[in-house]
CSV table of C-alpha atoms and ligand atoms in Angstrom, one decimal:
chain,number,residue,atom,x,y,z
A,122,UNK,CA,17.7,-11.4,-20.3
A,123,UNK,CA,15.8,-8.2,-19.2
A,124,UNK,CA,12.4,-7.7,-20.9
A,125,UNK,CA,11.7,-4.2,-22.1
A,126,UNK,CA,9.2,-2.3,-19.8
A,127,UNK,CA,6.0,-2.3,-21.8
A,128,UNK,CA,4.4,1.0,-20.7
A,129,UNK,CA,5.1,4.6,-21.6
A,130,UNK,CA,5.9,6.9,-18.7
A,131,UNK,CA,4.1,10.2,-19.4
A,132,UNK,CA,4.3,13.2,-17.2
A,133,UNK,CA,0.8,14.6,-16.4
A,134,UNK,CA,-0.1,17.6,-18.5
A,135,UNK,CA,1.5,20.9,-17.3
A,136,UNK,CA,-1.6,22.3,-15.7
A,137,UNK,CA,-2.2,19.1,-13.7
A,138,UNK,CA,1.5,19.0,-12.6
A,139,UNK,CA,1.2,22.6,-11.5
A,140,UNK,CA,-1.9,21.7,-9.4
A,141,UNK,CA,-0.1,18.7,-7.9
A,142,UNK,CA,3.1,20.6,-7.1
A,143,UNK,CA,1.1,23.4,-5.4
A,144,UNK,CA,-0.7,21.1,-3.0
A,145,UNK,CA,1.7,18.2,-2.6
A,146,UNK,CA,5.0,19.9,-1.6
A,147,UNK,CA,6.8,16.5,-1.7
A,148,UNK,CA,6.2,15.9,-5.4
A,149,UNK,CA,8.6,18.6,-6.6
A,150,UNK,CA,8.9,17.0,-10.0
A,151,UNK,CA,5.3,16.1,-10.3
A,152,UNK,CA,4.0,12.6,-11.2
A,153,UNK,CA,4.2,10.4,-14.2
A,154,UNK,CA,1.4,8.3,-15.5
A,155,UNK,CA,2.5,4.7,-16.2
A,156,UNK,CA,0.5,3.5,-19.1
A,157,UNK,CA,-2.8,4.8,-17.6
A,158,UNK,CA,-2.5,2.2,-14.8
A,159,UNK,CA,-0.6,3.8,-12.1
A,160,UNK,CA,0.9,7.2,-11.2
A,161,UNK,CA,4.3,7.6,-9.5
A,162,UNK,CA,7.0,10.2,-8.9
A,163,UNK,CA,9.1,10.9,-12.0
A,164,UNK,CA,12.2,9.0,-10.8
A,165,UNK,CA,10.2,5.7,-10.9
A,166,UNK,CA,11.6,5.7,-14.4
A,167,UNK,CA,15.0,4.7,-13.0
A,168,UNK,CA,13.5,1.5,-11.5
A,169,UNK,CA,10.5,0.6,-13.7
A,170,UNK,CA,12.4,-2.0,-15.7
A,171,UNK,CA,14.1,-3.4,-12.5
A,172,UNK,CA,10.8,-4.0,-10.9
A,173,UNK,CA,9.2,-5.5,-14.0
A,174,UNK,CA,12.1,-7.9,-14.4
A,175,UNK,CA,12.4,-8.7,-10.8
A,176,UNK,CA,12.4,-12.5,-10.3
A,177,UNK,CA,10.5,-13.6,-7.2
A,178,UNK,CA,11.3,-16.8,-5.4
A,179,UNK,CA,8.9,-19.7,-5.1
A,180,UNK,CA,8.5,-19.2,-1.3
A,181,UNK,CA,8.0,-15.4,-1.5
A,182,UNK,CA,4.7,-13.9,-0.4
A,183,UNK,CA,3.9,-10.5,-1.7
A,184,UNK,CA,1.4,-8.3,0.2
A,185,UNK,CA,-0.1,-6.2,-2.5
A,186,UNK,CA,-2.5,-3.3,-2.0
A,187,UNK,CA,-3.6,0.1,-3.1
A,188,UNK,CA,-2.2,2.3,-0.2
A,189,UNK,CA,-4.2,2.5,3.0
A,190,UNK,CA,-6.1,-0.7,2.5
A,191,UNK,CA,-4.6,-2.6,5.4
A,192,UNK,CA,-1.1,-3.3,4.1
A,193,UNK,CA,0.7,-2.8,7.4
A,194,UNK,CA,-1.9,-4.9,9.3
A,195,UNK,CA,-1.6,-7.7,6.7
A,196,UNK,CA,2.2,-7.5,6.6
A,197,UNK,CA,2.3,-8.0,10.4
A,198,UNK,CA,-0.1,-10.9,10.3
A,199,UNK,CA,1.6,-12.7,7.4
A,200,UNK,CA,5.1,-12.2,8.8
A,201,UNK,CA,4.0,-13.4,12.2
A,202,UNK,CA,2.3,-16.5,10.8
A,203,UNK,CA,5.2,-17.4,8.5
A,204,UNK,CA,7.7,-16.9,11.3
A,205,UNK,CA,6.2,-19.2,13.9
A,206,UNK,CA,4.8,-16.5,16.0
A,207,UNK,CA,8.3,-15.0,16.8
A,208,UNK,CA,6.8,-12.2,18.8
A,209,UNK,CA,10.1,-11.1,20.3
A,210,UNK,CA,11.6,-10.3,16.8
A,211,UNK,CA,8.2,-8.8,15.8
A,212,UNK,CA,8.4,-6.4,18.7
A,213,UNK,CA,12.1,-5.6,18.3
A,214,UNK,CA,12.6,-5.3,14.5
A,215,UNK,CA,10.7,-2.6,12.5
A,216,UNK,CA,8.1,-4.1,10.2
A,217,UNK,CA,9.8,-2.4,7.2
A,218,UNK,CA,12.9,-4.4,7.8
A,219,UNK,CA,11.1,-7.7,8.2
A,220,UNK,CA,8.8,-7.0,5.3
A,221,UNK,CA,10.5,-4.6,3.0
A,222,UNK,CA,8.7,-2.3,0.7
A,223,UNK,CA,10.1,-3.2,-2.7
A,224,UNK,CA,9.5,0.0,-4.6
A,225,UNK,CA,10.4,2.5,-1.9
A,226,UNK,CA,13.4,3.8,-3.9
A,227,UNK,CA,11.0,5.2,-6.4
A,228,UNK,CA,8.8,6.9,-3.8
A,229,UNK,CA,11.3,8.6,-1.5
A,230,UNK,CA,12.1,11.9,-3.2
A,231,UNK,CA,15.5,12.0,-5.1
A,232,UNK,CA,16.7,14.9,-2.9
A,233,UNK,CA,16.1,12.9,0.3
A,234,UNK,CA,18.6,10.4,1.7
A,235,UNK,CA,17.6,7.0,2.9
A,236,UNK,CA,18.6,6.2,6.5
A,237,UNK,CA,22.4,6.0,6.9
A,238,UNK,CA,22.3,2.4,8.1
A,239,UNK,CA,20.4,1.4,5.0
A,240,UNK,CA,22.9,3.1,2.8
A,241,UNK,CA,25.9,1.6,4.7
A,242,UNK,CA,24.4,-1.8,4.3
A,243,UNK,CA,24.1,-1.3,0.6
A,244,UNK,CA,27.7,-0.1,0.2
A,245,UNK,CA,29.0,-3.1,2.1
A,246,UNK,CA,27.3,-5.4,-0.3
A,247,UNK,CA,28.0,-3.4,-3.5
A,248,UNK,CA,31.3,-1.5,-3.0
A,249,UNK,CA,31.8,1.4,-5.4
A,250,UNK,CA,28.2,1.5,-6.7
A,251,UNK,CA,25.7,4.3,-6.2
A,252,UNK,CA,23.0,3.2,-3.7
A,253,UNK,CA,20.3,5.3,-5.2
A,254,UNK,CA,20.9,4.1,-8.7
A,255,UNK,CA,21.1,0.6,-7.5
A,256,UNK,CA,18.0,0.7,-5.4
A,257,UNK,CA,18.7,0.6,-1.7
A,258,UNK,CA,15.3,-0.9,-0.8
A,259,UNK,CA,15.4,-3.3,-3.7
A,260,UNK,CA,18.7,-4.5,-2.2
A,261,UNK,CA,17.0,-5.0,1.2
A,262,UNK,CA,14.6,-7.4,-0.4
A,263,UNK,CA,17.5,-9.2,-2.0
A,264,UNK,CA,19.3,-9.5,1.3
A,265,UNK,CA,16.3,-10.9,3.1
A,266,UNK,CA,16.5,-14.5,4.2
A,267,UNK,CA,13.9,-17.0,3.0
A,268,UNK,CA,11.0,-17.2,3.5
A,269,UNK,CA,10.5,-13.6,2.4
A,270,UNK,CA,7.4,-11.5,2.8
A,271,UNK,CA,7.5,-8.4,0.7
A,272,UNK,CA,5.2,-5.3,0.5
A,273,UNK,CA,4.2,-3.6,-2.7
A,274,UNK,CA,1.6,-1.0,-3.8
A,275,UNK,CA,2.5,-1.7,-7.4
A,276,UNK,CA,-0.3,-3.3,-9.5
A,277,UNK,CA,0.2,-6.6,-11.2
A,278,UNK,CA,0.8,-5.1,-14.6
A,279,UNK,CA,4.0,-3.4,-13.8
A,280,UNK,CA,5.6,-6.4,-12.1
A,281,UNK,CA,6.7,-9.6,-13.7
A,282,UNK,CA,4.1,-11.0,-16.1
A,283,UNK,CA,4.9,-14.4,-14.5
A,284,UNK,CA,4.4,-13.2,-11.0
A,285,UNK,CA,1.4,-15.3,-10.0
A,286,UNK,CA,3.2,-18.5,-11.2
A,287,UNK,CA,6.4,-17.5,-9.3
A,288,UNK,CA,5.1,-16.9,-5.8
A,289,UNK,CA,2.0,-16.2,-3.6
A,290,UNK,CA,0.2,-12.9,-3.5
A,291,UNK,CA,-2.1,-11.7,-0.7
A,292,UNK,CA,-4.1,-8.9,-2.2
A,293,UNK,CA,-6.0,-6.7,0.2
A,294,UNK,CA,-8.8,-4.3,-0.8
A,295,UNK,CA,-10.7,-1.7,1.2
A,296,UNK,CA,-13.7,0.4,0.3
A,297,UNK,CA,-12.6,3.5,-1.6
A,298,UNK,CA,-14.3,6.0,0.7
A,299,UNK,CA,-12.4,4.9,3.7
A,300,UNK,CA,-9.2,4.5,1.6
A,301,UNK,CA,-9.7,8.1,0.4
A,302,UNK,CA,-10.0,9.4,4.0
A,303,UNK,CA,-7.1,7.4,5.2
A,304,UNK,CA,-4.9,8.3,2.3
A,305,UNK,CA,-5.7,12.0,2.7
A,306,UNK,CA,-4.3,11.8,6.3
A,307,UNK,CA,-1.3,9.8,5.3
A,308,UNK,CA,-0.4,12.1,2.4
A,309,UNK,CA,-0.5,15.0,4.9
A,310,UNK,CA,1.8,13.1,7.3
A,311,UNK,CA,4.5,11.8,5.0
A,312,UNK,CA,7.1,14.4,3.9
A,313,UNK,CA,7.5,12.6,0.6
A,314,UNK,CA,4.0,13.8,-0.3
A,315,UNK,CA,3.3,16.6,2.1
A,316,UNK,CA,-0.3,17.4,1.1
A,317,UNK,CA,-1.2,20.9,2.3
A,318,UNK,CA,-4.8,21.4,0.9
A,319,UNK,CA,-8.2,20.7,2.4
A,320,UNK,CA,-10.1,17.4,2.3
A,321,UNK,CA,-12.6,19.0,-0.1
A,322,UNK,CA,-9.9,19.9,-2.6
A,323,UNK,CA,-8.3,16.5,-2.2
A,324,UNK,CA,-11.5,14.7,-3.2
A,325,UNK,CA,-12.7,17.1,-5.9
A,326,UNK,CA,-9.3,18.1,-7.5
A,327,UNK,CA,-7.3,15.0,-7.0
A,328,UNK,CA,-9.1,11.9,-6.0
A,329,UNK,CA,-12.1,12.2,-8.4
A,330,UNK,CA,-9.8,13.2,-11.3
A,331,UNK,CA,-7.4,10.3,-10.6
A,332,UNK,CA,-4.6,12.9,-10.3
A,333,UNK,CA,-3.0,11.2,-7.3
A,334,UNK,CA,0.0,9.1,-6.4
A,335,UNK,CA,-0.9,5.5,-7.2
A,336,UNK,CA,-4.1,6.4,-9.1
A,337,UNK,CA,-6.3,5.2,-10.7
A,338,UNK,CA,-7.6,3.3,-7.7
A,339,UNK,CA,-10.0,1.2,-9.8
A,340,UNK,CA,-7.5,-0.1,-12.3
A,341,UNK,CA,-5.3,-1.3,-9.4
A,342,UNK,CA,-8.4,-3.1,-7.9
A,343,UNK,CA,-9.5,-4.4,-11.3
A,344,UNK,CA,-6.1,-6.1,-11.8
A,345,UNK,CA,-6.3,-7.7,-8.3
A,346,UNK,CA,-9.9,-8.7,-8.7
A,347,UNK,CA,-9.3,-10.4,-12.1
A,348,UNK,CA,-6.8,-12.7,-10.5
A,349,UNK,CA,-8.8,-13.6,-7.4
A,350,UNK,CA,-9.4,-17.2,-8.4
A,351,UNK,CA,-5.8,-17.9,-9.2
A,352,UNK,CA,-4.5,-20.6,-6.7
A,353,UNK,CA,-1.5,-18.4,-5.9
A,354,UNK,CA,-3.7,-15.3,-5.1
A,355,UNK,CA,-5.7,-14.7,-1.9
A,356,UNK,CA,-8.0,-11.7,-2.3
A,357,UNK,CA,-9.0,-10.3,1.1
A,358,UNK,CA,-11.2,-7.4,2.2
A,359,UNK,CA,-10.1,-5.1,5.0
A,360,UNK,CA,-13.8,-5.0,6.1
A,361,UNK,CA,-13.9,-8.8,6.4
A,362,UNK,CA,-10.8,-8.7,8.6
A,363,UNK,CA,-12.5,-6.1,10.8
A,364,UNK,CA,-15.7,-8.1,10.9
A,365,UNK,CA,-14.3,-11.6,11.7
A,366,UNK,CA,-10.5,-11.5,12.0
A,367,UNK,CA,-10.2,-15.2,13.0
A,368,UNK,CA,-12.2,-16.4,10.0
A,369,UNK,CA,-9.8,-14.4,7.7
A,370,UNK,CA,-6.8,-15.7,9.6
A,371,UNK,CA,-8.1,-19.2,9.0
A,372,UNK,CA,-8.2,-18.4,5.2
A,373,UNK,CA,-4.6,-17.1,5.4
A,374,UNK,CA,-3.5,-20.2,7.3
A,375,UNK,CA,-4.8,-22.5,4.5
A,376,UNK,CA,-3.4,-20.2,1.8
A,377,UNK,CA,0.0,-19.8,3.3
A,378,UNK,CA,0.1,-23.4,4.4
A,379,UNK,CA,1.3,-22.3,7.8
A,380,UNK,CA,-0.5,-25.0,9.7
A,381,UNK,CA,-1.2,-22.9,12.8
A,382,UNK,CA,-3.6,-24.2,15.5
A,383,UNK,CA,-6.6,-22.3,16.6
A,384,UNK,CA,-4.9,-21.0,19.7
A,385,UNK,CA,-1.9,-19.9,17.7
A,386,UNK,CA,-4.3,-18.0,15.4
A,387,UNK,CA,-5.8,-16.4,18.5
A,388,UNK,CA,-2.4,-15.3,19.5
A,389,UNK,CA,-1.8,-13.8,16.0
A,390,UNK,CA,-5.1,-11.9,16.3
A,391,UNK,CA,-4.1,-10.6,19.7
A,392,UNK,CA,-0.7,-9.6,18.5
A,393,UNK,CA,-2.0,-7.8,15.4
A,394,UNK,CA,-4.9,-6.1,17.1
A,395,UNK,CA,-5.3,-2.4,16.3
A,396,UNK,CA,-4.4,-1.3,19.8
A,397,UNK,CA,-1.4,-3.6,19.9
A,398,UNK,CA,-0.1,-2.4,16.6
A,399,UNK,CA,-0.7,1.2,17.4
A,400,UNK,CA,1.2,1.0,20.6
A,401,UNK,CA,4.3,-0.7,19.2
A,402,UNK,CA,7.1,1.3,17.6
A,403,UNK,CA,7.9,-1.6,15.3
A,404,UNK,CA,4.5,-1.3,13.7
A,405,UNK,CA,3.5,2.3,14.3
A,406,UNK,CA,6.8,4.2,13.8
A,407,UNK,CA,5.1,7.7,13.8
A,408,UNK,CA,7.2,9.2,16.6
A,409,UNK,CA,10.5,7.7,15.3
A,410,UNK,CA,9.8,8.9,11.8
A,411,UNK,CA,8.9,12.3,13.0
A,412,UNK,CA,12.2,12.4,14.8
A,413,UNK,CA,14.0,11.3,11.7
A,414,UNK,CA,12.2,14.1,9.7
A,415,UNK,CA,10.2,11.8,7.5
A,416,UNK,CA,6.8,12.5,9.0
A,417,UNK,CA,5.3,15.9,9.7
A,418,UNK,CA,4.4,16.8,13.3
A,419,UNK,CA,0.8,17.6,14.2
A,420,UNK,CA,-0.7,15.1,11.8
A,421,UNK,CA,-2.6,11.9,12.5
A,422,UNK,CA,-0.6,8.8,13.3
A,423,UNK,CA,0.4,6.4,10.5
A,424,UNK,CA,-1.8,3.8,12.3
A,425,UNK,CA,-4.8,6.2,12.8
A,426,UNK,CA,-8.3,4.9,13.6
A,427,UNK,CA,-8.6,1.5,12.1
A,428,UNK,CA,-12.4,1.5,11.6
A,429,UNK,CA,-14.8,1.0,8.8
A,430,UNK,CA,-17.2,3.9,8.0
A,431,UNK,CA,-14.9,6.8,9.1
A,432,UNK,CA,-15.7,8.3,5.7
A,433,UNK,CA,-19.1,9.4,7.1
A,434,UNK,CA,-17.2,11.9,9.3
A,435,UNK,CA,-15.5,13.5,6.3
A,436,UNK,CA,-17.8,13.4,3.3
A,437,UNK,CA,-20.5,16.1,2.9
A,438,UNK,CA,-23.5,15.1,0.8
A,439,UNK,CA,-22.1,17.0,-2.3
A,440,UNK,CA,-18.7,15.3,-1.9
A,441,UNK,CA,-20.4,12.0,-1.7
A,442,UNK,CA,-22.3,12.8,-4.9
A,443,UNK,CA,-19.1,13.6,-6.8
A,444,UNK,CA,-17.5,10.5,-5.5
A,445,UNK,CA,-20.4,8.4,-6.7
A,446,UNK,CA,-20.1,10.0,-10.1
A,447,UNK,CA,-16.5,9.1,-10.1
A,448,UNK,CA,-17.5,5.5,-9.2
A,449,UNK,CA,-19.9,5.4,-12.1
A,450,UNK,CA,-17.1,6.4,-14.5
A,451,UNK,CA,-15.2,3.3,-13.4
A,452,UNK,CA,-17.9,0.8,-14.1
A,453,UNK,CA,-18.1,-2.2,-14.3
A,454,UNK,CA,-15.2,-2.7,-11.7
A,455,UNK,CA,-16.6,-0.2,-9.3
A,456,UNK,CA,-20.0,-2.0,-9.1
A,457,UNK,CA,-18.6,-5.5,-9.4
A,458,UNK,CA,-16.4,-5.6,-6.3
A,459,UNK,CA,-18.8,-6.1,-3.3
A,460,UNK,CA,-17.4,-3.5,-0.9
A,461,UNK,CA,-18.8,-3.0,2.6
A,462,UNK,CA,-19.0,0.7,3.6
A,463,UNK,CA,-20.4,0.0,7.1
A,464,UNK,CA,-20.1,-3.1,9.2
A,465,UNK,CA,-22.4,-4.2,11.9
A,466,UNK,CA,-19.9,-5.5,14.4
A,467,UNK,CA,-16.2,-4.5,14.6
A,468,UNK,CA,-13.7,-6.8,16.3
B,201,A3P,P1,-7.1,4.5,9.0
B,201,A3P,O1,-6.3,5.7,8.5
B,201,A3P,O2,-8.5,4.5,8.5
B,201,A3P,O3,-7.1,4.4,10.5
B,201,A3P,P2,-1.9,0.8,5.1
B,201,A3P,O4,-1.2,0.0,6.0
B,201,A3P,O5,-2.3,0.1,3.8
B,201,A3P,O6,-1.3,2.1,4.8
B,201,A3P,O7,-3.4,1.1,5.7
B,201,A3P,C1,-3.4,1.9,6.9
B,201,A3P,C2,-4.8,1.8,7.4
B,201,A3P,O8,-4.9,0.5,8.1
B,201,A3P,C3,-5.1,2.9,8.5
B,201,A3P,O9,-6.5,3.2,8.4
B,201,A3P,C4,-4.7,2.2,9.8
B,201,A3P,O10,-5.1,2.7,10.9
B,201,A3P,C5,-5.3,0.8,9.5
B,201,A3P,N1,-4.7,-0.3,10.3
B,201,A3P,C6,-3.4,-0.5,10.6
B,201,A3P,N2,-3.2,-1.5,11.5
B,201,A3P,C7,-4.5,-1.9,11.7
B,201,A3P,C8,-5.0,-3.0,12.6
B,201,A3P,N3,-4.2,-3.8,13.3
B,201,A3P,N4,-6.4,-3.2,12.6
B,201,A3P,C9,-7.2,-2.4,11.9
B,201,A3P,N5,-6.7,-1.4,11.1
B,201,A3P,C10,-5.4,-1.2,11.0
């Protein structure tokens, strides 16, 4: 039996909504705050209970992150490791089809249509029902053969309370300054958000106020960090993957029980290198999605720079000061998680 969704969905106050709508042209209906833990477009309300009640399977692996923390990278790695290095399929089938994004129905704007082939697939499986009401992307997760690897940016609290006892979760965290820079570029790129302001406004008026899609960053991180010792959770840092990819692949190999040899792990590292992923349409679909009208032309690629410390190219001293004030506000989590903001040697 379905359990009632435990959090109120509260639209941001009117003046905040007006500010959001003026700079994020994709959020025509503004954002709702989900119990102070997460902010999503208003139509998330159609799906909140479905996600909360979604039953994961024992051999599912969920890649969970705050956006721009290395999700795509980790999806590619986990899928490849769990699918015996099937690099032909990895090159031919888009990552989003191999590792579906469970809550995408609640992110794409209600006025936008999902790709025709996705809708047709849904109609074949559920004749006479409304794909949008039913959740086209949720359906893609259901249709996936085992073992399933699934992407989510939802925090633990809005998914099944039994999640960590039902399947494995790979949680990836990245330092908030690089996430802010990366998210700024991505929110300009995707038409579902279409940010049109400056970086300065983005940091001062949105990020540091937690008036942002998926905010608050720190509550998402706190929920992941609190579960880091659970045997079904592997907590990874983007910066550690950059610093020593093979070491982190070794941790994944044990956690996922994939039993890959050292030379197979080397092959995964090569396959999921930044340059490899940027050059393949299956992992960096920027051009295809521009063609389809989902990405704006003239913005940075979805797979952009892939470095640690790019924030130093964007933050002026006063922005950094404001950002530090925002971090103070989110103590103790913001001081407890040992983020690296620079790394000595990148792979
Ligand atoms: P930048 O914008 O800083 O370049 P997500 O997948 O969670 O949206 O995260 C996207 C970020 O991960 C982007 O950061 C992207 O370039 C980076 N990324 C993607 N693939 C990567 C890879 N193979 N190695 C390192 N970084 C990668």
